[in-house]
Amino acid sequence: MPLFKKRTVGKPGEWFYCLEHKKVEEGPDCPGKDRFGPYASRAEAEHAMETARERNVQWENDPKWHDAPATGERDEG
């Protein structure tokens, strides 16, 4: 018995953006590795790439996201 069951049919109202086909799909038609979602509406899924770009910019500019700069010193404790 598998630990995780593959869900072949989405819940009503779940929308995904397929990265491979570059289109919005209702329900998980494509594998999880190829999609963003679920989204509550078709409109949200249509803007998935724009949302991802905006989030990437926020993360790239978040000082908590980046590691401290390397000093070149080694701890010989």
PDB file of N, CA, C and O in Angstrom:
ATOM      1  N   MET A   1       0.831  -1.165   0.000  1.00  0.00           N
ATOM      2  CA  MET A   1       0.000   0.000   0.000  1.00  0.00           C
ATOM      3  C   MET A   1       0.889   1.246   0.000  1.00  0.00           C
ATOM      4  O   MET A   1       1.739   1.393   0.860  1.00  0.00           O
ATOM      5  N   PRO A   2       0.732   2.115  -0.965  1.00  0.00           N
ATOM      6  CA  PRO A   2       1.595   3.287  -1.053  1.00  0.00           C
ATOM      7  C   PRO A   2       1.280   4.295   0.052  1.00  0.00           C
ATOM      8  O   PRO A   2       0.141   4.412   0.512  1.00  0.00           O
ATOM      9  N   LEU A   3       2.324   5.012   0.466  1.00  0.00           N
ATOM     10  CA  LEU A   3       2.135   6.044   1.478  1.00  0.00           C
ATOM     11  C   LEU A   3       1.336   7.221   0.936  1.00  0.00           C
ATOM     12  O   LEU A   3       0.513   7.796   1.619  1.00  0.00           O
ATOM     13  N   PHE A   4       1.636   7.592  -0.285  1.00  0.00           N
ATOM     14  CA  PHE A   4       0.982   8.730  -0.892  1.00  0.00           C
ATOM     15  C   PHE A   4       0.188   8.263  -2.095  1.00  0.00           C
ATOM     16  O   PHE A   4       0.711   7.598  -2.978  1.00  0.00           O
ATOM     17  N   LYS A   5      -1.060   8.611  -2.123  1.00  0.00           N
ATOM     18  CA  LYS A   5      -1.900   8.234  -3.253  1.00  0.00           C
ATOM     19  C   LYS A   5      -1.852   9.330  -4.301  1.00  0.00           C
ATOM     20  O   LYS A   5      -1.929  10.510  -3.965  1.00  0.00           O
ATOM     21  N   LYS A   6      -1.717   8.947  -5.532  1.00  0.00           N
ATOM     22  CA  LYS A   6      -1.727   9.912  -6.621  1.00  0.00           C
ATOM     23  C   LYS A   6      -3.165  10.342  -6.855  1.00  0.00           C
ATOM     24  O   LYS A   6      -4.030   9.511  -7.111  1.00  0.00           O
ATOM     25  N   ARG A   7      -3.374  11.623  -6.754  1.00  0.00           N
ATOM     26  CA  ARG A   7      -4.715  12.154  -6.959  1.00  0.00           C
ATOM     27  C   ARG A   7      -4.882  12.424  -8.447  1.00  0.00           C
ATOM     28  O   ARG A   7      -4.170  13.218  -9.038  1.00  0.00           O
ATOM     29  N   THR A   8      -5.791  11.731  -9.064  1.00  0.00           N
ATOM     30  CA  THR A   8      -5.976  11.879 -10.508  1.00  0.00           C
ATOM     31  C   THR A   8      -7.014  12.936 -10.850  1.00  0.00           C
ATOM     32  O   THR A   8      -7.030  13.439 -11.964  1.00  0.00           O
ATOM     33  N   VAL A   9      -7.875  13.250  -9.904  1.00  0.00           N
ATOM     34  CA  VAL A   9      -8.918  14.242 -10.155  1.00  0.00           C
ATOM     35  C   VAL A   9      -8.809  15.318  -9.090  1.00  0.00           C
ATOM     36  O   VAL A   9      -8.687  15.014  -7.909  1.00  0.00           O
ATOM     37  N   GLY A  10      -8.833  16.570  -9.516  1.00  0.00           N
ATOM     38  CA  GLY A  10      -8.741  17.675  -8.573  1.00  0.00           C
ATOM     39  C   GLY A  10     -10.066  17.929  -7.875  1.00  0.00           C
ATOM     40  O   GLY A  10     -11.111  17.443  -8.281  1.00  0.00           O
ATOM     41  N   LYS A  11      -9.977  18.700  -6.828  1.00  0.00           N
ATOM     42  CA  LYS A  11     -11.183  19.118  -6.131  1.00  0.00           C
ATOM     43  C   LYS A  11     -11.861  20.188  -6.976  1.00  0.00           C
ATOM     44  O   LYS A  11     -11.192  20.949  -7.673  1.00  0.00           O
ATOM     45  N   PRO A  12     -13.167  20.271  -6.919  1.00  0.00           N
ATOM     46  CA  PRO A  12     -13.854  21.319  -7.681  1.00  0.00           C
ATOM     47  C   PRO A  12     -13.333  22.700  -7.289  1.00  0.00           C
ATOM     48  O   PRO A  12     -13.166  22.991  -6.113  1.00  0.00           O
ATOM     49  N   GLY A  13     -13.034  23.493  -8.294  1.00  0.00           N
ATOM     50  CA  GLY A  13     -12.566  24.844  -8.047  1.00  0.00           C
ATOM     51  C   GLY A  13     -11.070  24.983  -7.873  1.00  0.00           C
ATOM     52  O   GLY A  13     -10.582  26.073  -7.618  1.00  0.00           O
ATOM     53  N   GLU A  14     -10.306  23.905  -8.006  1.00  0.00           N
ATOM     54  CA  GLU A  14      -8.846  23.995  -7.937  1.00  0.00           C
ATOM     55  C   GLU A  14      -8.294  24.283  -9.326  1.00  0.00           C
ATOM     56  O   GLU A  14      -8.630  23.601 -10.285  1.00  0.00           O
ATOM     57  N   TRP A  15      -7.456  25.275  -9.405  1.00  0.00           N
ATOM     58  CA  TRP A  15      -6.851  25.659 -10.679  1.00  0.00           C
ATOM     59  C   TRP A  15      -5.335  25.597 -10.560  1.00  0.00           C
ATOM     60  O   TRP A  15      -4.768  25.897  -9.514  1.00  0.00           O
ATOM     61  N   PHE A  16      -4.700  25.187 -11.642  1.00  0.00           N
ATOM     62  CA  PHE A  16      -3.243  25.044 -11.686  1.00  0.00           C
ATOM     63  C   PHE A  16      -2.711  25.714 -12.944  1.00  0.00           C
ATOM     64  O   PHE A  16      -3.428  25.854 -13.933  1.00  0.00           O
ATOM     65  N   TYR A  17      -1.432  26.104 -12.890  1.00  0.00           N
ATOM     66  CA  TYR A  17      -0.760  26.600 -14.084  1.00  0.00           C
ATOM     67  C   TYR A  17       0.293  25.579 -14.457  1.00  0.00           C
ATOM     68  O   TYR A  17       1.205  25.296 -13.664  1.00  0.00           O
ATOM     69  N   CYS A  18       0.184  24.998 -15.650  1.00  0.00           N
ATOM     70  CA  CYS A  18       1.127  23.979 -16.114  1.00  0.00           C
ATOM     71  C   CYS A  18       2.334  24.676 -16.730  1.00  0.00           C
ATOM     72  O   CYS A  18       2.191  25.446 -17.692  1.00  0.00           O
ATOM     73  N   LEU A  19       3.511  24.409 -16.173  1.00  0.00           N
ATOM     74  CA  LEU A  19       4.746  25.012 -16.663  1.00  0.00           C
ATOM     75  C   LEU A  19       5.189  24.421 -17.994  1.00  0.00           C
ATOM     76  O   LEU A  19       5.828  25.101 -18.793  1.00  0.00           O
ATOM     77  N   GLU A  20       4.851  23.177 -18.229  1.00  0.00           N
ATOM     78  CA  GLU A  20       5.254  22.517 -19.477  1.00  0.00           C
ATOM     79  C   GLU A  20       4.394  22.991 -20.651  1.00  0.00           C
ATOM     80  O   GLU A  20       4.911  23.310 -21.716  1.00  0.00           O
ATOM     81  N   HIS A  21       3.091  23.040 -20.444  1.00  0.00           N
ATOM     82  CA  HIS A  21       2.183  23.412 -21.532  1.00  0.00           C
ATOM     83  C   HIS A  21       1.868  24.903 -21.565  1.00  0.00           C
ATOM     84  O   HIS A  21       1.228  25.384 -22.493  1.00  0.00           O
ATOM     85  N   LYS A  22       2.282  25.609 -20.486  1.00  0.00           N
ATOM     86  CA  LYS A  22       2.058  27.050 -20.364  1.00  0.00           C
ATOM     87  C   LYS A  22       0.580  27.409 -20.505  1.00  0.00           C
ATOM     88  O   LYS A  22       0.202  28.278 -21.272  1.00  0.00           O
ATOM     89  N   LYS A  23      -0.228  26.677 -19.730  1.00  0.00           N
ATOM     90  CA  LYS A  23      -1.665  26.927 -19.771  1.00  0.00           C
ATOM     91  C   LYS A  23      -2.287  26.620 -18.410  1.00  0.00           C
ATOM     92  O   LYS A  23      -1.713  25.916 -17.586  1.00  0.00           O
ATOM     93  N   VAL A  24      -3.469  27.185 -18.203  1.00  0.00           N
ATOM     94  CA  VAL A  24      -4.229  26.977 -16.974  1.00  0.00           C
ATOM     95  C   VAL A  24      -5.041  25.698 -17.114  1.00  0.00           C
ATOM     96  O   VAL A  24      -5.616  25.434 -18.162  1.00  0.00           O
ATOM     97  N   GLU A  25      -5.067  24.912 -16.035  1.00  0.00           N
ATOM     98  CA  GLU A  25      -5.812  23.654 -16.036  1.00  0.00           C
ATOM     99  C   GLU A  25      -6.670  23.582 -14.785  1.00  0.00           C
ATOM    100  O   GLU A  25      -6.236  23.987 -13.708  1.00  0.00           O
ATOM    101  N   GLU A  26      -7.861  23.072 -14.920  1.00  0.00           N
ATOM    102  CA  GLU A  26      -8.689  22.820 -13.740  1.00  0.00           C
ATOM    103  C   GLU A  26      -8.418  21.396 -13.306  1.00  0.00           C
ATOM    104  O   GLU A  26      -8.586  20.451 -14.068  1.00  0.00           O
ATOM    105  N   GLY A  27      -7.983  21.258 -12.074  1.00  0.00           N
ATOM    106  CA  GLY A  27      -7.603  19.944 -11.573  1.00  0.00           C
ATOM    107  C   GLY A  27      -6.170  19.637 -11.953  1.00  0.00           C
ATOM    108  O   GLY A  27      -5.618  20.222 -12.876  1.00  0.00           O
ATOM    109  N   PRO A  28      -5.528  18.740 -11.245  1.00  0.00           N
ATOM    110  CA  PRO A  28      -4.130  18.417 -11.529  1.00  0.00           C
ATOM    111  C   PRO A  28      -3.982  17.459 -12.710  1.00  0.00           C
ATOM    112  O   PRO A  28      -3.856  16.255 -12.538  1.00  0.00           O
ATOM    113  N   ASP A  29      -3.995  17.997 -13.923  1.00  0.00           N
ATOM    114  CA  ASP A  29      -3.838  17.150 -15.106  1.00  0.00           C
ATOM    115  C   ASP A  29      -2.386  16.726 -15.314  1.00  0.00           C
ATOM    116  O   ASP A  29      -2.122  15.618 -15.776  1.00  0.00           O
ATOM    117  N   CYS A  30      -1.449  17.608 -14.986  1.00  0.00           N
ATOM    118  CA  CYS A  30      -0.027  17.324 -15.204  1.00  0.00           C
ATOM    119  C   CYS A  30       0.649  17.001 -13.868  1.00  0.00           C
ATOM    120  O   CYS A  30       0.127  17.329 -12.807  1.00  0.00           O
ATOM    121  N   PRO A  31       1.824  16.376 -13.921  1.00  0.00           N
ATOM    122  CA  PRO A  31       2.544  16.026 -12.687  1.00  0.00           C
ATOM    123  C   PRO A  31       2.860  17.257 -11.847  1.00  0.00           C
ATOM    124  O   PRO A  31       3.044  18.361 -12.377  1.00  0.00           O
ATOM    125  N   GLY A  32       2.967  17.065 -10.548  1.00  0.00           N
ATOM    126  CA  GLY A  32       3.245  18.157  -9.629  1.00  0.00           C
ATOM    127  C   GLY A  32       4.512  18.924  -9.949  1.00  0.00           C
ATOM    128  O   GLY A  32       4.586  20.129  -9.723  1.00  0.00           O
ATOM    129  N   LYS A  33       5.521  18.246 -10.483  1.00  0.00           N
ATOM    130  CA  LYS A  33       6.782  18.922 -10.811  1.00  0.00           C
ATOM    131  C   LYS A  33       6.623  19.918 -11.947  1.00  0.00           C
ATOM    132  O   LYS A  33       7.487  20.771 -12.146  1.00  0.00           O
ATOM    133  N   ASP A  34       5.533  19.846 -12.689  1.00  0.00           N
ATOM    134  CA  ASP A  34       5.324  20.702 -13.850  1.00  0.00           C
ATOM    135  C   ASP A  34       4.236  21.746 -13.647  1.00  0.00           C
ATOM    136  O   ASP A  34       3.757  22.334 -14.614  1.00  0.00           O
ATOM    137  N   ARG A  35       3.847  22.008 -12.386  1.00  0.00           N
ATOM    138  CA  ARG A  35       2.732  22.939 -12.221  1.00  0.00           C
ATOM    139  C   ARG A  35       2.873  23.785 -10.965  1.00  0.00           C
ATOM    140  O   ARG A  35       3.547  23.410 -10.018  1.00  0.00           O
ATOM    141  N   PHE A  36       2.226  24.940 -10.991  1.00  0.00           N
ATOM    142  CA  PHE A  36       2.043  25.795  -9.823  1.00  0.00           C
ATOM    143  C   PHE A  36       0.599  25.660  -9.399  1.00  0.00           C
ATOM    144  O   PHE A  36      -0.287  25.547 -10.234  1.00  0.00           O
ATOM    145  N   GLY A  37       0.339  25.730  -8.113  1.00  0.00           N
ATOM    146  CA  GLY A  37      -1.030  25.704  -7.631  1.00  0.00           C
ATOM    147  C   GLY A  37      -1.166  24.762  -6.471  1.00  0.00           C
ATOM    148  O   GLY A  37      -0.187  24.194  -6.006  1.00  0.00           O
ATOM    149  N   PRO A  38      -2.354  24.590  -5.971  1.00  0.00           N
ATOM    150  CA  PRO A  38      -3.621  25.024  -6.547  1.00  0.00           C
ATOM    151  C   PRO A  38      -3.928  26.492  -6.232  1.00  0.00           C
ATOM    152  O   PRO A  38      -3.474  27.039  -5.245  1.00  0.00           O
ATOM    153  N   TYR A  39      -4.694  27.096  -7.104  1.00  0.00           N
ATOM    154  CA  TYR A  39      -5.198  28.456  -6.946  1.00  0.00           C
ATOM    155  C   TYR A  39      -6.708  28.382  -6.774  1.00  0.00           C
ATOM    156  O   TYR A  39      -7.352  27.472  -7.277  1.00  0.00           O
ATOM    157  N   ALA A  40      -7.254  29.395  -6.125  1.00  0.00           N
ATOM    158  CA  ALA A  40      -8.687  29.411  -5.846  1.00  0.00           C
ATOM    159  C   ALA A  40      -9.514  29.783  -7.066  1.00  0.00           C
ATOM    160  O   ALA A  40     -10.695  29.461  -7.128  1.00  0.00           O
ATOM    161  N   SER A  41      -8.886  30.444  -8.046  1.00  0.00           N
ATOM    162  CA  SER A  41      -9.638  30.868  -9.221  1.00  0.00           C
ATOM    163  C   SER A  41      -8.794  30.733 -10.481  1.00  0.00           C
ATOM    164  O   SER A  41      -7.563  30.678 -10.416  1.00  0.00           O
ATOM    165  N   ARG A  42      -9.475  30.710 -11.599  1.00  0.00           N
ATOM    166  CA  ARG A  42      -8.793  30.648 -12.888  1.00  0.00           C
ATOM    167  C   ARG A  42      -7.913  31.894 -13.078  1.00  0.00           C
ATOM    168  O   ARG A  42      -6.787  31.811 -13.575  1.00  0.00           O
ATOM    169  N   ALA A  43      -8.433  33.052 -12.658  1.00  0.00           N
ATOM    170  CA  ALA A  43      -7.688  34.310 -12.816  1.00  0.00           C
ATOM    171  C   ALA A  43      -6.369  34.267 -12.044  1.00  0.00           C
ATOM    172  O   ALA A  43      -5.334  34.725 -12.554  1.00  0.00           O
ATOM    173  N   GLU A  44      -6.384  33.720 -10.824  1.00  0.00           N
ATOM    174  CA  GLU A  44      -5.148  33.592 -10.051  1.00  0.00           C
ATOM    175  C   GLU A  44      -4.151  32.695 -10.779  1.00  0.00           C
ATOM    176  O   GLU A  44      -2.965  32.995 -10.831  1.00  0.00           O
ATOM    177  N   ALA A  45      -4.614  31.593 -11.317  1.00  0.00           N
ATOM    178  CA  ALA A  45      -3.738  30.667 -12.035  1.00  0.00           C
ATOM    179  C   ALA A  45      -3.172  31.306 -13.295  1.00  0.00           C
ATOM    180  O   ALA A  45      -2.016  31.076 -13.654  1.00  0.00           O
ATOM    181  N   GLU A  46      -3.972  32.134 -13.969  1.00  0.00           N
ATOM    182  CA  GLU A  46      -3.500  32.817 -15.180  1.00  0.00           C
ATOM    183  C   GLU A  46      -2.344  33.766 -14.871  1.00  0.00           C
ATOM    184  O   GLU A  46      -1.519  34.026 -15.743  1.00  0.00           O
ATOM    185  N   HIS A  47      -2.276  34.275 -13.646  1.00  0.00           N
ATOM    186  CA  HIS A  47      -1.219  35.209 -13.259  1.00  0.00           C
ATOM    187  C   HIS A  47      -0.105  34.526 -12.458  1.00  0.00           C
ATOM    188  O   HIS A  47       0.685  35.193 -11.802  1.00  0.00           O
ATOM    189  N   ALA A  48      -0.020  33.212 -12.525  1.00  0.00           N
ATOM    190  CA  ALA A  48       0.945  32.453 -11.729  1.00  0.00           C
ATOM    191  C   ALA A  48       2.383  32.867 -12.011  1.00  0.00           C
ATOM    192  O   ALA A  48       3.176  33.041 -11.080  1.00  0.00           O
ATOM    193  N   MET A  49       2.741  33.041 -13.265  1.00  0.00           N
ATOM    194  CA  MET A  49       4.119  33.397 -13.599  1.00  0.00           C
ATOM    195  C   MET A  49       4.445  34.809 -13.113  1.00  0.00           C
ATOM    196  O   MET A  49       5.548  35.067 -12.612  1.00  0.00           O
ATOM    197  N   GLU A  50       3.504  35.720 -13.242  1.00  0.00           N
ATOM    198  CA  GLU A  50       3.700  37.088 -12.755  1.00  0.00           C
ATOM    199  C   GLU A  50       3.876  37.085 -11.232  1.00  0.00           C
ATOM    200  O   GLU A  50       4.771  37.754 -10.703  1.00  0.00           O
ATOM    201  N   THR A  51       3.058  36.312 -10.547  1.00  0.00           N
ATOM    202  CA  THR A  51       3.162  36.200  -9.094  1.00  0.00           C
ATOM    203  C   THR A  51       4.515  35.626  -8.702  1.00  0.00           C
ATOM    204  O   THR A  51       5.162  36.112  -7.765  1.00  0.00           O
ATOM    205  N   ALA A  52       4.978  34.619  -9.415  1.00  0.00           N
ATOM    206  CA  ALA A  52       6.276  34.003  -9.124  1.00  0.00           C
ATOM    207  C   ALA A  52       7.407  35.013  -9.327  1.00  0.00           C
ATOM    208  O   ALA A  52       8.330  35.085  -8.509  1.00  0.00           O
ATOM    209  N   ARG A  53       7.346  35.801 -10.409  1.00  0.00           N
ATOM    210  CA  ARG A  53       8.380  36.819 -10.647  1.00  0.00           C
ATOM    211  C   ARG A  53       8.396  37.848  -9.522  1.00  0.00           C
ATOM    212  O   ARG A  53       9.472  38.224  -9.038  1.00  0.00           O
ATOM    213  N   GLU A  54       7.223  38.304  -9.098  1.00  0.00           N
ATOM    214  CA  GLU A  54       7.139  39.282  -8.007  1.00  0.00           C
ATOM    215  C   GLU A  54       7.723  38.713  -6.718  1.00  0.00           C
ATOM    216  O   GLU A  54       8.461  39.399  -6.006  1.00  0.00           O
ATOM    217  N   ARG A  55       7.411  37.472  -6.420  1.00  0.00           N
ATOM    218  CA  ARG A  55       7.938  36.842  -5.206  1.00  0.00           C
ATOM    219  C   ARG A  55       9.446  36.658  -5.287  1.00  0.00           C
ATOM    220  O   ARG A  55      10.153  36.827  -4.289  1.00  0.00           O
ATOM    221  N   ASN A  56       9.947  36.308  -6.454  1.00  0.00           N
ATOM    222  CA  ASN A  56      11.398  36.160  -6.610  1.00  0.00           C
ATOM    223  C   ASN A  56      12.116  37.477  -6.332  1.00  0.00           C
ATOM    224  O   ASN A  56      13.154  37.495  -5.665  1.00  0.00           O
ATOM    225  N   VAL A  57      11.573  38.582  -6.823  1.00  0.00           N
ATOM    226  CA  VAL A  57      12.173  39.898  -6.574  1.00  0.00           C
ATOM    227  C   VAL A  57      12.155  40.198  -5.084  1.00  0.00           C
ATOM    228  O   VAL A  57      13.154  40.675  -4.525  1.00  0.00           O
ATOM    229  N   GLN A  58      11.032  39.907  -4.412  1.00  0.00           N
ATOM    230  CA  GLN A  58      10.950  40.141  -2.969  1.00  0.00           C
ATOM    231  C   GLN A  58      11.996  39.318  -2.224  1.00  0.00           C
ATOM    232  O   GLN A  58      12.677  39.819  -1.329  1.00  0.00           O
ATOM    233  N   TRP A  59      12.135  38.043  -2.583  1.00  0.00           N
ATOM    234  CA  TRP A  59      13.105  37.179  -1.901  1.00  0.00           C
ATOM    235  C   TRP A  59      14.533  37.629  -2.173  1.00  0.00           C
ATOM    236  O   TRP A  59      15.380  37.603  -1.287  1.00  0.00           O
ATOM    237  N   GLU A  60      14.820  38.016  -3.400  1.00  0.00           N
ATOM    238  CA  GLU A  60      16.178  38.452  -3.739  1.00  0.00           C
ATOM    239  C   GLU A  60      16.573  39.708  -2.974  1.00  0.00           C
ATOM    240  O   GLU A  60      17.752  39.938  -2.732  1.00  0.00           O
ATOM    241  N   ASN A  61      15.603  40.522  -2.585  1.00  0.00           N
ATOM    242  CA  ASN A  61      15.879  41.762  -1.871  1.00  0.00           C
ATOM    243  C   ASN A  61      15.635  41.659  -0.366  1.00  0.00           C
ATOM    244  O   ASN A  61      15.746  42.648   0.344  1.00  0.00           O
ATOM    245  N   ASP A  62      15.320  40.480   0.119  1.00  0.00           N
ATOM    246  CA  ASP A  62      15.077  40.272   1.543  1.00  0.00           C
ATOM    247  C   ASP A  62      16.405  39.968   2.236  1.00  0.00           C
ATOM    248  O   ASP A  62      17.031  38.948   1.950  1.00  0.00           O
ATOM    249  N   PRO A  63      16.854  40.844   3.147  1.00  0.00           N
ATOM    250  CA  PRO A  63      18.151  40.602   3.797  1.00  0.00           C
ATOM    251  C   PRO A  63      18.173  39.323   4.635  1.00  0.00           C
ATOM    252  O   PRO A  63      19.235  38.749   4.861  1.00  0.00           O
ATOM    253  N   LYS A  64      17.021  38.849   5.106  1.00  0.00           N
ATOM    254  CA  LYS A  64      16.985  37.604   5.887  1.00  0.00           C
ATOM    255  C   LYS A  64      17.166  36.369   5.008  1.00  0.00           C
ATOM    256  O   LYS A  64      17.448  35.293   5.496  1.00  0.00           O
ATOM    257  N   TRP A  65      16.985  36.510   3.706  1.00  0.00           N
ATOM    258  CA  TRP A  65      17.052  35.369   2.793  1.00  0.00           C
ATOM    259  C   TRP A  65      18.493  34.978   2.494  1.00  0.00           C
ATOM    260  O   TRP A  65      18.821  33.821   2.325  1.00  0.00           O
ATOM    261  N   HIS A  66      19.381  35.951   2.431  1.00  0.00           N
ATOM    262  CA  HIS A  66      20.774  35.695   2.047  1.00  0.00           C
ATOM    263  C   HIS A  66      21.613  35.324   3.264  1.00  0.00           C
ATOM    264  O   HIS A  66      21.425  35.856   4.361  1.00  0.00           O
ATOM    265  N   ASP A  67      22.581  34.428   3.053  1.00  0.00           N
ATOM    266  CA  ASP A  67      23.513  34.065   4.114  1.00  0.00           C
ATOM    267  C   ASP A  67      24.440  35.239   4.391  1.00  0.00           C
ATOM    268  O   ASP A  67      24.644  36.109   3.543  1.00  0.00           O
ATOM    269  N   ALA A  68      25.036  35.225   5.568  1.00  0.00           N
ATOM    270  CA  ALA A  68      26.019  36.249   5.904  1.00  0.00           C
ATOM    271  C   ALA A  68      27.208  36.116   4.960  1.00  0.00           C
ATOM    272  O   ALA A  68      27.585  35.007   4.565  1.00  0.00           O
ATOM    273  N   PRO A  69      27.813  37.226   4.573  1.00  0.00           N
ATOM    274  CA  PRO A  69      28.964  37.148   3.670  1.00  0.00           C
ATOM    275  C   PRO A  69      30.124  36.413   4.325  1.00  0.00           C
ATOM    276  O   PRO A  69      30.347  36.530   5.530  1.00  0.00           O
ATOM    277  N   ALA A  70      30.831  35.663   3.518  1.00  0.00           N
ATOM    278  CA  ALA A  70      31.982  34.902   4.015  1.00  0.00           C
ATOM    279  C   ALA A  70      33.116  35.866   4.332  1.00  0.00           C
ATOM    280  O   ALA A  70      33.397  36.785   3.585  1.00  0.00           O
ATOM    281  N   THR A  71      33.797  35.644   5.481  1.00  0.00           N
ATOM    282  CA  THR A  71      34.892  36.521   5.884  1.00  0.00           C
ATOM    283  C   THR A  71      36.239  35.956   5.489  1.00  0.00           C
ATOM    284  O   THR A  71      37.229  36.648   5.543  1.00  0.00           O
ATOM    285  N   GLY A  72      36.264  34.697   5.138  1.00  0.00           N
ATOM    286  CA  GLY A  72      37.524  34.082   4.742  1.00  0.00           C
ATOM    287  C   GLY A  72      38.297  33.518   5.941  1.00  0.00           C
ATOM    288  O   GLY A  72      39.344  32.954   5.778  1.00  0.00           O
ATOM    289  N   GLU A  73      37.783  33.743   7.148  1.00  0.00           N
ATOM    290  CA  GLU A  73      38.448  33.233   8.349  1.00  0.00           C
ATOM    291  C   GLU A  73      37.877  31.883   8.713  1.00  0.00           C
ATOM    292  O   GLU A  73      36.710  31.623   8.549  1.00  0.00           O
ATOM    293  N   ARG A  74      38.726  31.023   9.240  1.00  0.00           N
ATOM    294  CA  ARG A  74      38.289  29.704   9.671  1.00  0.00           C
ATOM    295  C   ARG A  74      38.315  29.640  11.186  1.00  0.00           C
ATOM    296  O   ARG A  74      39.212  30.161  11.822  1.00  0.00           O
ATOM    297  N   ASP A  75      37.343  28.972  11.735  1.00  0.00           N
ATOM    298  CA  ASP A  75      37.301  28.789  13.179  1.00  0.00           C
ATOM    299  C   ASP A  75      38.151  27.583  13.532  1.00  0.00           C
ATOM    300  O   ASP A  75      37.883  26.463  13.102  1.00  0.00           O
ATOM    301  N   GLU A  76      39.232  27.814  14.289  1.00  0.00           N
ATOM    302  CA  GLU A  76      40.138  26.721  14.630  1.00  0.00           C
ATOM    303  C   GLU A  76      39.975  26.308  16.071  1.00  0.00           C
ATOM    304  O   GLU A  76      40.883  25.768  16.664  1.00  0.00           O
ATOM    305  N   GLY A  77      38.803  26.533  16.672  1.00  0.00           N
ATOM    306  CA  GLY A  77      38.462  26.270  18.059  1.00  0.00           C
ATOM    307  C   GLY A  77      38.841  24.990  18.580  1.00  0.00           C
ATOM    308  O   GLY A  77      39.461  24.300  19.094  1.00  0.00           O
TER     309      GLY A  77
END
